[in-house]
Amino acid sequence: MNLFLKLLFRNRLAAMGAVVLGAILLLVLLTPFLPLQDPDVTATADRFKRPFTEGHLLGTDHLGRDLLSRLLHGTRLSLAIGIAAALIAATIGSAIGIIAGYFGGRTDNIIMRGVDMLMAFPYILLALAIVAALGPGLMNALIAVAAVNVPFFARNIRGITVGLAGREFIDAARLAGMGHGRIILTELLPNVLPVIVIAMSTTVGWMILETAGLSFLGLGSQPPQADLGSMLGEARSAMISHPHTSIVPGTMIFLIVMSINLLGDGVRDALDPRLRSGALSRPRATTLVERQGEIPEETDDLLAIQELETQFHVGNRIYRAVGGVSLAVKAGECLGVIGESGSGKSVTALSVMGLVASPPGVITGGAVRFQGEDLIGARYETLRQKRGDRVAYIFQDPLSTLHPLYRVGQQLAEAIQSHHKVSNAEARARAIRLLQDVRIPNAEARVDNYPHEMSGGMRQRVGIAMALANEPDVIIADEPTTALDVTVQAQILSLLDDLRRDRGLAIIFITHDFGVVAQLCDRVAVMYAGRIVEEGPTQAVLKAPAHPYTKRLIACVPELGGGRRALAAIPGLPPVVDNLPEGCAFAPRCDKAQENCRAGDVTLKGTAPRAVRCLYPEVAV
Ligand code: ADP
Ligand code: MG
């Protein structure tokens, strides 16, 4: 709630709307207690008094009634009717929408065709027809306005519900034996409630206008009762001779509708969960860079990550996801990056091409050099040209990275055509060749499959094919086999290994599995809490791990036929990176930790390519 208000008031216009609307609401709530004249008492002698005359702050109307008193009473009525209409329309419309969306099929069809019929009539005509049938009067105007708005809510909420009704948590509720009523109330309603609130906040103003419109035409409030619409209607004939009689209610309508709309927009933005994590702005095309300190020198590696620091700035918290990481690969080399979940592997990988979402991500130091050129400071255009062309990514879950509505061939062709001018036929031929390269059987037919028609292993092959589409120099694979079973994993690994040997690809392979590293990588870097704690040639690290963390990670890998070795888990959890301990981050979980481990910064030491960040390493390096 607090967060909601903070987000809401960060939006200046919404705050202004809230203040104006609050003032108006306060005023109309207090109206009965204010020393006002009776709004309906006529005094023909006092007709058309100008504003600021004695006893009539806003003047009088054509019957000599006090305008201030009529304005406040009228506003009270108009607001009450508008809000009541909105509540009624929202309740009925949402109920219809949820029922149609949840039950689907014939129920949905019948209900929604009825709603469509209502929508087919022009809005105001329908309202007029309803009032004409029921007879003029404020209550009937309310019914008419509510009725014409029901379809709007029904359509909106049905759309959302249809999307939700097919989701797994609804299936789970059904499996748990819940009845329809309970599922709708406890599973669906909480999910659509924010949407209902947003739809209401953006339509209340509209409904107040509609009610005023009906009253203006003489179909709403009946004389002598004042509401904003009828006041405007009565002032119509004196618009030129005595404009203040129109300006007073007109200004009030303007203020109300304006403030409600501004506030409504603000509420919508603040309720949108995607806007909560960061600021009220869209992620940028590249990660924000705010580098302090010196930029490291050029090296002769193909891709070099140098002293990279990436942070997340959320509110006044700073999460140091990557705290000074240096890694490098040469052509044809495979570097493994290993560490527990949350150790900063993905953020490191995404920082390379400026793909960390900003806000909240900020690169605060270091450099990433591709063939010597610094990518961190590079312009968006430069990065865009290299993304997917020179440096390509393979992600963990190919089902979420492939577009569900396009055939895989089209998606491969798109990846090619976004960097090279080739004809559609040529791109398709190349897509087929890529699928063959990643050993998808019967590639000519498979190229026309949709992602959901493929198995997980096959989709990941498509992901790899897409990464290979433009013959990149570097592939960054972020846990590409984690979602796959072991046999498919082995096939994917041998495929990557072949590709690297055949094409001289450099691969940065991110995983949390030492077994995978052992199969594929020449060198390995171990990450913990956003820093490298050990690195070296894979065999050397595996045989004689120097950092206690590495040693325990390796002990976590089960060995087939390895006898009855007790599997060791590492007790405790990795630290949260917004509040890192002083000294070695692993010290709280390390049984070798001494006093001085917790004191100062521990540096990465050793003889290249071997290095360890530990004061008491298991072996000297
Ligand atoms: P992994 O090694 O599992 O790939 P990540 O690189 O995804 O870990 O995450 C590293 C750290 O960054 C984690 O501690 C995580 O909490 C933090 N982090 C990642 N994304 C965000 C975000 N959008 N806001 C705040 N912290 C984040
Ligand atoms: Mg990750």
XYZ file of C-alpha atoms and ligand atoms in Angstrom:
649
model
C 0.000 0.000 0.000
C 2.789 2.360 0.941
C 4.641 1.505 -2.223
C 1.477 2.074 -4.216
C 1.039 5.562 -2.774
C 4.696 6.362 -3.338
C 4.507 5.304 -6.971
C 1.240 7.166 -7.393
C 2.545 10.426 -6.026
C 5.768 10.261 -7.964
C 3.515 10.950 -10.924
C 3.012 14.729 -10.525
C -0.124 14.953 -12.645
C -1.771 12.118 -10.735
C -0.881 13.830 -7.465
C -2.447 17.043 -8.749
C -5.569 15.133 -9.759
C -5.732 13.533 -6.334
C -5.455 16.900 -4.586
C -8.147 18.568 -6.715
C -10.492 15.604 -6.466
C -9.869 15.330 -2.720
C -10.732 18.999 -2.256
C -13.952 18.628 -4.268
C -14.953 15.496 -2.365
C -14.312 17.168 0.970
C -16.378 20.160 -0.092
C -19.386 18.120 -1.192
C -19.235 15.937 1.911
C -19.358 19.065 4.051
C -22.084 20.732 1.962
C -25.004 19.879 4.290
C -23.162 21.480 7.205
C -22.098 24.661 5.434
C -24.107 27.853 5.990
C -25.528 27.839 2.469
C -28.850 29.105 1.226
C -31.514 26.662 0.149
C -30.572 25.686 -3.424
C -34.163 25.485 -4.623
C -35.659 28.702 -3.220
C -36.377 31.128 -6.033
C -36.208 34.916 -5.699
C -37.197 36.483 -8.988
C -36.068 39.907 -7.862
C -32.482 38.623 -7.574
C -32.233 37.112 -11.082
C -28.827 36.906 -12.757
C -26.821 38.517 -9.999
C -23.147 38.664 -10.961
C -20.594 36.667 -9.003
C -19.133 38.282 -5.872
C -22.314 40.229 -5.104
C -23.371 40.551 -1.513
C -24.757 37.256 -0.198
C -24.133 35.381 -3.481
C -20.463 34.502 -3.912
C -21.008 32.992 -7.352
C -24.089 35.021 -8.248
C -27.570 33.739 -8.976
C -29.300 31.963 -11.871
C -32.347 32.858 -13.983
C -34.696 32.175 -11.051
C -32.574 34.032 -8.548
C -31.301 30.886 -6.837
C -27.896 31.009 -5.193
C -25.383 29.465 -7.630
C -22.818 28.462 -5.010
C -25.396 26.471 -3.112
C -26.746 24.881 -6.300
C -23.236 24.115 -7.485
C -22.246 22.266 -4.323
C -25.512 20.361 -4.057
C -25.406 19.634 -7.776
C -21.827 18.378 -7.640
C -22.759 16.147 -4.735
C -25.551 14.613 -6.724
C -23.577 14.261 -9.957
C -20.651 12.601 -8.199
C -22.922 10.227 -6.310
C -24.770 9.202 -9.466
C -21.569 8.841 -11.509
C -19.808 6.748 -8.871
C -22.897 4.613 -8.246
C -23.240 3.989 -11.973
C -19.568 3.027 -12.181
C -19.886 0.596 -9.261
C -23.012 -1.004 -10.695
C -21.561 -1.278 -14.190
C -18.295 -2.685 -12.834
C -19.993 -5.270 -10.637
C -22.450 -6.542 -13.224
C -20.033 -6.258 -16.135
C -17.202 -8.019 -14.310
C -19.483 -10.795 -13.100
C -20.665 -11.383 -16.661
C -17.097 -11.248 -17.957
C -15.708 -13.668 -15.365
C -18.517 -16.176 -15.889
C -18.231 -16.032 -19.669
C -14.441 -16.280 -19.575
C -14.288 -19.026 -16.968
C -16.929 -21.377 -18.360
C -16.085 -20.680 -22.001
C -17.721 -22.656 -24.805
C -21.422 -22.169 -25.298
C -21.937 -20.098 -22.133
C -19.309 -17.693 -23.353
C -20.816 -17.575 -26.810
C -24.347 -16.827 -25.694
C -23.357 -14.235 -23.095
C -20.895 -12.439 -25.306
C -23.266 -12.281 -28.285
C -25.769 -10.599 -25.958
C -23.074 -8.155 -24.900
C -22.168 -7.567 -28.541
C -25.778 -6.704 -29.270
C -25.697 -4.025 -26.576
C -22.406 -2.737 -27.968
C -23.796 -2.557 -31.491
C -25.993 0.435 -30.565
C -24.386 3.834 -30.485
C -23.662 4.611 -26.884
C -25.706 7.715 -26.288
C -28.627 6.474 -28.390
C -28.887 3.411 -26.224
C -28.876 5.519 -23.081
C -31.557 7.772 -24.587
C -33.642 4.763 -25.545
C -33.426 3.334 -22.040
C -34.428 6.623 -20.421
C -37.210 7.082 -22.963
C -38.548 3.659 -22.075
C -38.243 4.122 -18.310
C -39.222 7.778 -18.254
C -37.042 10.755 -17.292
C -35.608 10.971 -13.802
C -32.263 10.750 -12.081
C -32.634 7.101 -11.056
C -33.459 6.077 -14.591
C -30.520 8.082 -15.913
C -28.318 6.152 -13.488
C -29.694 2.837 -14.743
C -29.170 3.902 -18.342
C -25.583 5.008 -17.803
C -24.761 1.848 -15.859
C -26.374 -0.342 -18.512
C -24.496 1.144 -21.442
C -21.199 0.664 -19.596
C -21.738 -2.973 -18.655
C -20.450 -4.291 -22.019
C -17.212 -2.374 -21.624
C -16.432 -4.135 -18.329
C -17.745 -7.481 -19.534
C -15.479 -7.465 -22.611
C -12.420 -6.321 -20.717
C -12.743 -8.775 -17.870
C -13.688 -11.681 -20.103
C -10.484 -11.210 -22.069
C -8.370 -11.312 -18.916
C -10.306 -14.265 -17.500
C -9.931 -16.372 -20.635
C -6.170 -15.936 -20.348
C -6.190 -16.884 -16.663
C -8.656 -19.774 -16.889
C -6.211 -21.886 -18.895
C -3.350 -21.370 -16.472
C -1.885 -24.103 -14.325
C -2.957 -22.692 -10.990
C -6.597 -22.946 -12.042
C -6.030 -26.556 -13.093
C -4.373 -27.164 -9.737
C -7.395 -25.707 -7.935
C -9.670 -27.974 -9.967
C -7.510 -30.966 -9.156
C -7.715 -30.059 -5.493
C -11.469 -30.505 -5.801
C -12.593 -26.890 -5.507
C -16.016 -25.992 -6.865
C -16.580 -23.444 -9.614
C -17.807 -20.799 -7.196
C -14.765 -21.108 -5.010
C -12.351 -21.088 -7.917
C -13.957 -17.933 -9.270
C -13.935 -16.180 -5.913
C -10.555 -17.237 -4.540
C -8.458 -17.884 -7.646
C -9.802 -15.677 -10.408
C -11.228 -12.641 -8.657
C -8.026 -11.568 -6.871
C -6.253 -11.699 -10.224
C -8.778 -9.595 -12.107
C -9.502 -7.154 -9.294
C -6.649 -4.782 -10.186
C -7.939 -4.681 -13.760
C -11.456 -3.901 -12.546
C -10.139 -1.096 -10.347
C -8.130 0.330 -13.210
C -11.070 0.135 -15.624
C -13.277 1.833 -13.061
C -10.869 4.593 -12.248
C -10.556 5.425 -15.908
C -14.317 5.347 -16.632
C -15.850 7.124 -13.623
C -15.162 10.502 -15.201
C -16.783 9.367 -18.403
C -19.890 8.200 -16.558
C -20.225 11.495 -14.707
C -20.119 13.206 -18.092
C -22.805 10.878 -19.465
C -25.106 11.471 -16.523
C -24.579 15.210 -16.936
C -25.343 14.810 -20.622
C -28.683 13.140 -19.911
C -29.563 15.800 -17.346
C -28.550 18.487 -19.814
C -31.116 17.091 -22.229
C -33.717 17.178 -19.475
C -33.818 13.397 -19.077
C -31.941 13.166 -15.797
C -32.551 15.285 -12.735
C -35.892 17.092 -12.783
C -36.473 20.692 -11.667
C -35.980 22.123 -9.177
C -33.321 19.534 -8.216
C -29.841 20.646 -9.303
C -27.117 18.510 -10.795
C -24.253 19.712 -12.947
C -25.910 18.681 -16.208
C -29.266 20.279 -15.467
C -27.564 23.482 -14.293
C -25.803 23.698 -17.641
C -29.049 22.925 -19.457
C -30.939 25.657 -17.660
C -28.161 28.160 -18.265
C -28.137 27.470 -21.985
C -30.576 30.249 -22.933
C -28.607 32.847 -20.979
C -25.199 31.727 -22.213
C -24.451 34.997 -24.033
C -26.161 37.488 -21.758
C -25.089 35.957 -18.435
C -22.181 33.599 -19.090
C -21.376 33.028 -15.421
C -24.422 30.744 -15.076
C -22.827 28.322 -17.579
C -19.212 28.863 -16.575
C -19.775 27.886 -12.936
C -21.121 24.341 -13.535
C -18.948 23.942 -16.654
C -15.757 24.609 -14.720
C -16.791 22.127 -12.055
C -17.436 19.385 -14.625
C -14.070 20.117 -16.207
C -12.243 19.962 -12.869
C -13.933 16.725 -11.808
C -13.426 14.837 -15.050
C -9.887 16.112 -15.489
C -8.803 15.216 -11.963
C -10.451 11.781 -12.100
C -8.763 10.978 -15.395
C -5.337 12.123 -14.221
C -5.717 10.151 -11.021
C -7.047 7.147 -12.953
C -4.011 7.111 -15.234
C -1.773 7.346 -12.186
C -3.574 4.456 -10.482
C -3.208 2.345 -13.599
C 0.518 2.987 -13.788
C 1.063 2.395 -10.083
C -0.904 -0.862 -10.031
C 0.959 -2.341 -12.958
C 3.299 -4.827 -11.281
C 5.888 -4.517 -14.032
C 6.458 -0.916 -13.041
C 6.982 -1.712 -9.385
C 10.373 -3.349 -9.498
C 12.129 -0.396 -11.021
C 11.100 3.131 -11.803
C 8.095 4.357 -13.704
C 9.806 4.064 -17.028
C 10.339 1.499 -19.719
C 13.594 -0.477 -19.795
C 16.128 1.141 -22.069
C 17.548 -0.413 -25.193
C 20.888 -0.900 -23.472
C 21.961 -1.096 -19.855
C 22.631 2.209 -18.178
C 26.350 2.894 -17.725
C 27.679 5.033 -14.878
C 31.326 4.137 -14.767
C 33.585 5.509 -12.122
C 37.269 4.879 -11.996
C 39.606 3.902 -14.783
C 38.715 1.869 -17.811
C 41.024 -1.171 -18.117
C 43.511 -1.426 -20.982
C 42.991 -3.320 -24.212
C 44.072 -7.005 -24.362
C 44.556 -9.433 -27.263
C 41.676 -11.740 -26.243
C 38.687 -12.219 -28.520
C 36.290 -11.266 -25.745
C 37.503 -9.880 -22.454
C 35.332 -8.973 -19.509
C 37.461 -6.677 -17.361
C 36.713 -5.698 -13.765
C 33.021 -5.634 -14.627
C 30.697 -4.242 -11.973
C 26.954 -4.422 -12.445
C 24.492 -3.294 -9.807
C 20.746 -3.066 -9.379
C 19.507 0.165 -7.883
C 16.090 -0.517 -6.370
C 14.756 2.320 -4.255
C 17.702 3.196 -2.016
C 19.056 -0.360 -2.008
C 22.042 -1.327 -4.080
C 22.397 -4.961 -5.112
C 25.990 -5.656 -6.165
C 25.152 -8.528 -8.491
C 28.548 -8.456 -10.208
C 31.442 -7.009 -8.220
C 34.554 -6.766 -10.376
C 34.598 -9.842 -12.588
C 37.353 -10.450 -15.141
C 37.073 -13.244 -17.701
C 38.546 -13.729 -21.155
C 38.214 -16.160 -24.038
C 40.224 -16.694 -27.187
C 38.913 -18.124 -30.451
C 38.058 -21.827 -30.209
C 38.208 -21.783 -26.438
C 35.478 -22.828 -24.027
C 35.308 -21.128 -20.655
C 33.019 -22.478 -17.981
C 31.452 -20.165 -15.419
C 30.064 -22.028 -12.462
C 28.356 -21.071 -9.237
C 25.217 -21.463 -7.204
C 21.995 -19.852 -8.283
C 22.125 -16.125 -7.570
C 25.904 -15.819 -7.790
C 25.715 -13.337 -10.654
C 26.420 -15.556 -13.647
C 23.480 -14.442 -15.755
C 23.961 -10.782 -14.942
C 27.618 -11.036 -15.985
C 26.578 -12.676 -19.256
C 23.870 -10.126 -20.006
C 26.140 -7.192 -19.196
C 28.401 -8.142 -22.112
C 25.913 -6.899 -24.702
C 24.199 -4.353 -22.458
C 21.160 -6.580 -22.019
C 20.629 -6.156 -18.274
C 17.251 -4.436 -17.819
C 17.709 -0.794 -16.913
C 16.233 0.395 -14.654
C 17.122 -1.105 -12.200
C 20.410 -2.376 -13.716
C 23.463 -0.118 -13.895
C 26.973 -0.978 -15.031
C 29.156 0.904 -12.605
C 32.639 -0.125 -13.600
C 34.986 -2.054 -15.831
C 34.938 -2.826 -19.522
C 33.913 -5.537 -21.935
C 36.205 -5.682 -24.937
C 35.317 -7.506 -28.113
C 38.350 -7.623 -30.399
C 39.710 -4.758 -28.363
C 36.673 -2.515 -28.746
C 34.966 -1.479 -25.506
C 31.307 -2.481 -25.654
C 30.247 -0.929 -22.373
C 30.678 2.620 -23.544
C 29.500 1.793 -27.078
C 26.515 3.408 -28.724
C 23.276 1.450 -29.032
C 23.692 1.086 -32.810
C 27.113 -0.541 -32.379
C 25.758 -2.966 -29.819
C 22.716 -3.760 -31.923
C 24.875 -4.673 -34.886
C 26.905 -7.083 -32.773
C 24.033 -8.626 -30.829
C 23.216 -11.972 -32.365
C 25.733 -11.366 -35.139
C 29.179 -11.412 -33.534
C 28.140 -12.394 -30.017
C 25.118 -14.676 -29.666
C 23.256 -16.015 -26.655
C 21.658 -19.348 -25.848
C 19.235 -19.198 -22.930
C 17.939 -21.786 -20.526
C 14.333 -22.029 -21.599
C 13.879 -22.091 -25.372
C 10.099 -22.256 -25.045
C 10.042 -18.768 -23.588
C 12.609 -17.331 -25.991
C 10.966 -18.670 -29.152
C 7.885 -16.839 -30.400
C 4.899 -19.195 -30.028
C 3.048 -17.931 -33.129
C 5.804 -18.184 -35.749
C 7.271 -21.309 -37.315
C 10.836 -21.991 -36.237
C 12.021 -21.543 -39.826
C 10.583 -18.031 -39.940
C 12.273 -17.179 -36.675
C 15.621 -18.454 -37.905
C 15.184 -16.525 -41.140
C 14.389 -13.400 -39.163
C 17.567 -13.819 -37.120
C 19.552 -14.007 -40.367
C 17.743 -11.214 -42.146
C 18.067 -8.758 -39.290
C 21.803 -8.725 -39.952
C 22.204 -9.707 -43.598
C 20.379 -8.734 -46.763
C 19.306 -12.119 -48.125
C 16.173 -13.174 -49.954
C 13.441 -15.122 -48.186
C 14.200 -18.273 -50.174
C 17.861 -18.033 -49.344
C 17.145 -17.420 -45.673
C 14.876 -20.454 -45.590
C 17.508 -22.631 -47.226
C 19.987 -21.410 -44.669
C 17.533 -22.121 -41.852
C 17.241 -25.715 -43.051
C 21.019 -26.038 -43.175
C 21.272 -24.674 -39.645
C 18.732 -27.192 -38.404
C 20.792 -29.931 -40.064
C 23.919 -28.543 -38.410
C 22.348 -28.938 -35.008
C 21.300 -32.452 -36.042
C 17.567 -32.076 -36.145
C 16.338 -35.076 -38.128
C 14.227 -34.354 -41.206
C 15.076 -30.658 -41.130
C 13.148 -29.886 -44.358
C 9.889 -30.758 -42.631
C 10.811 -29.539 -39.150
C 11.562 -26.051 -40.412
C 7.804 -25.480 -40.698
C 7.038 -26.605 -37.157
C 5.800 -24.310 -34.441
C 7.850 -24.313 -31.218
C 5.113 -26.191 -29.322
C 5.316 -29.047 -31.823
C 8.885 -29.805 -30.785
C 10.320 -31.527 -27.746
C 12.415 -29.664 -25.199
C 15.702 -30.990 -26.548
C 14.710 -30.118 -30.086
C 13.705 -26.603 -29.100
C 17.055 -26.105 -27.440
C 18.703 -27.214 -30.693
C 16.680 -24.546 -32.451
C 17.958 -22.100 -29.848
C 21.506 -23.142 -30.684
C 20.791 -22.956 -34.418
C 19.533 -19.425 -33.906
C 22.688 -18.498 -32.033
C 24.721 -19.936 -34.923
C 22.621 -18.237 -37.588
C 25.065 -15.439 -38.305
C 28.227 -17.427 -37.606
C 29.140 -15.502 -34.485
C 32.607 -15.400 -32.976
C 31.407 -15.870 -29.422
C 28.472 -17.782 -27.989
C 27.365 -17.136 -24.452
C 25.316 -20.103 -23.263
C 23.423 -19.433 -20.034
C 22.531 -22.806 -18.516
C 21.431 -24.177 -21.906
C 21.005 -27.733 -20.644
C 19.518 -27.149 -17.217
C 15.944 -27.751 -18.394
C 16.830 -30.949 -20.263
C 17.197 -34.548 -19.189
C 20.659 -36.072 -19.016
C 20.671 -37.940 -22.334
C 19.556 -34.874 -24.267
C 21.991 -32.802 -22.249
C 24.847 -35.062 -23.326
C 23.817 -34.716 -26.980
C 23.628 -30.928 -26.746
C 27.029 -30.762 -25.073
C 28.718 -32.881 -27.715
C 27.040 -30.761 -30.379
C 28.426 -27.552 -28.862
C 31.822 -29.182 -28.552
C 31.841 -30.154 -32.252
C 30.708 -26.700 -33.331
C 33.460 -25.079 -31.377
C 36.111 -27.327 -32.913
C 34.723 -27.016 -36.448
C 34.133 -23.289 -36.479
C 36.614 -21.956 -33.957
C 33.804 -20.595 -31.820
C 34.600 -19.160 -28.445
C 32.060 -20.331 -25.882
C 31.304 -18.958 -22.450
C 29.343 -21.726 -20.838
C 27.379 -20.876 -17.714
C 26.173 -23.686 -15.498
C 25.809 -24.763 -11.913
C 26.906 -28.307 -12.691
C 30.560 -29.308 -12.403
C 29.878 -32.488 -14.379
C 28.942 -30.400 -17.414
C 32.021 -28.208 -17.074
C 34.241 -31.278 -16.928
C 32.837 -32.531 -20.231
C 33.077 -29.348 -22.230
C 35.314 -26.599 -20.894
C 39.048 -25.932 -21.198
C 39.041 -23.490 -18.328
C 36.642 -22.781 -15.536
C 35.879 -19.789 -13.334
C 33.989 -20.262 -10.082
C 31.700 -17.413 -9.042
C 30.377 -16.639 -5.604
C 28.350 -13.583 -4.562
C 29.221 -11.673 -7.716
C 32.966 -12.345 -7.739
C 35.341 -14.928 -9.133
C 36.716 -17.006 -6.276
C 38.807 -19.428 -8.283
C 39.858 -20.004 -11.853
C 42.117 -22.269 -13.817
C 42.293 -25.110 -16.353
C 39.343 -27.457 -15.782
C 41.439 -30.532 -15.032
C 43.658 -28.702 -12.567
C 40.697 -27.218 -10.713
C 38.853 -30.520 -10.644
C 41.871 -32.463 -9.432
C 43.027 -30.011 -6.832
C 40.449 -27.349 -6.014
C 42.076 -24.511 -4.106
C 39.084 -22.599 -2.757
C 37.056 -24.336 -0.018
C 33.902 -23.339 -1.935
C 35.090 -25.053 -5.128
C 36.032 -28.121 -3.188
C 32.590 -28.372 -1.688
C 30.881 -27.666 -5.008
C 32.777 -30.584 -6.526
C 31.844 -32.780 -3.574
C 28.203 -32.061 -4.431
C 28.465 -33.906 -7.762
C 27.248 -37.499 -7.451
C 29.564 -40.121 -8.963
C 28.204 -43.177 -10.692
C 29.892 -46.283 -9.335
C 31.951 -44.118 -7.040
C 31.279 -46.273 -4.036
C 29.387 -45.225 -0.971
C 30.537 -41.695 -0.737
C 28.316 -39.451 1.378
C 27.044 -36.564 -0.761
C 28.012 -33.332 0.887
C 25.666 -30.383 0.671
C 26.955 -26.912 1.501
C 25.092 -25.678 4.561
C 23.632 -22.181 4.580
C 22.691 -19.931 1.686
C 24.616 -17.545 -0.555
C 24.546 -14.014 0.863
C 22.053 -11.459 -0.396
C 24.054 -9.084 -2.525
C 22.597 -5.849 -1.163
C 24.327 -6.443 2.148
C 27.552 -8.334 1.550
C 29.665 -9.258 4.565
C 33.008 -7.583 5.041
C 35.935 -9.674 3.778
C 35.399 -13.059 2.147
C 31.736 -13.552 1.210
C 31.997 -17.295 1.750
C 33.417 -17.021 5.280
C 30.056 -17.484 7.077
C 29.665 -20.905 5.413
C 33.317 -21.939 5.462
C 34.661 -24.273 8.151
C 38.226 -23.036 7.601
C 37.372 -19.375 8.080
C 39.569 -17.405 10.492
C 39.293 -13.981 12.051
C 41.176 -12.220 9.234
C 38.925 -13.796 6.549
C 36.161 -11.564 7.838
C 38.291 -8.451 8.132
C 39.575 -6.991 4.878
C 39.089 -7.522 1.173
C 40.565 -10.810 -0.092
C 42.263 -10.531 -3.486
C 42.483 -13.005 -6.354
C 46.044 -14.403 -6.305
C 48.001 -17.066 -8.159
C 50.108 -17.775 -11.228
C 48.108 -17.435 -14.445
C 46.005 -19.168 -15.563
C 45.375 -20.425 -12.039
C 44.114 -18.063 -9.328
C 42.200 -18.249 -6.076
C 40.597 -15.700 -3.770
C 41.337 -17.261 -0.402
C 43.697 -16.609 2.501
C 43.899 -20.303 3.399
C 43.611 -22.185 0.088
C 43.385 -25.976 0.053
C 46.412 -26.132 -2.237
C 48.936 -23.472 -3.173
C 48.468 -22.128 -6.681
P 22.642 -16.603 -11.462
O 24.063 -16.829 -11.052
O 21.747 -17.616 -10.851
O 22.464 -16.491 -12.941
P 21.854 -13.866 -11.497
O 22.984 -13.342 -12.285
O 20.568 -14.037 -12.213
O 22.246 -15.225 -10.786
O 21.569 -12.891 -10.256
C 22.607 -12.346 -9.492
C 22.070 -11.504 -8.368
O 21.440 -10.352 -8.887
C 21.060 -12.234 -7.519
O 21.444 -12.118 -6.171
C 19.774 -11.511 -7.740
O 19.079 -11.397 -6.543
C 20.214 -10.159 -8.244
N 19.248 -9.637 -9.242
C 19.037 -10.114 -10.490
N 18.094 -9.392 -11.134
C 17.707 -8.425 -10.270
C 16.764 -7.341 -10.312
N 16.036 -7.087 -11.399
N 16.644 -6.563 -9.214
C 17.391 -6.797 -8.109
N 18.281 -7.764 -8.015
C 18.451 -8.588 -9.056
Mg 21.084 -17.473 -14.143
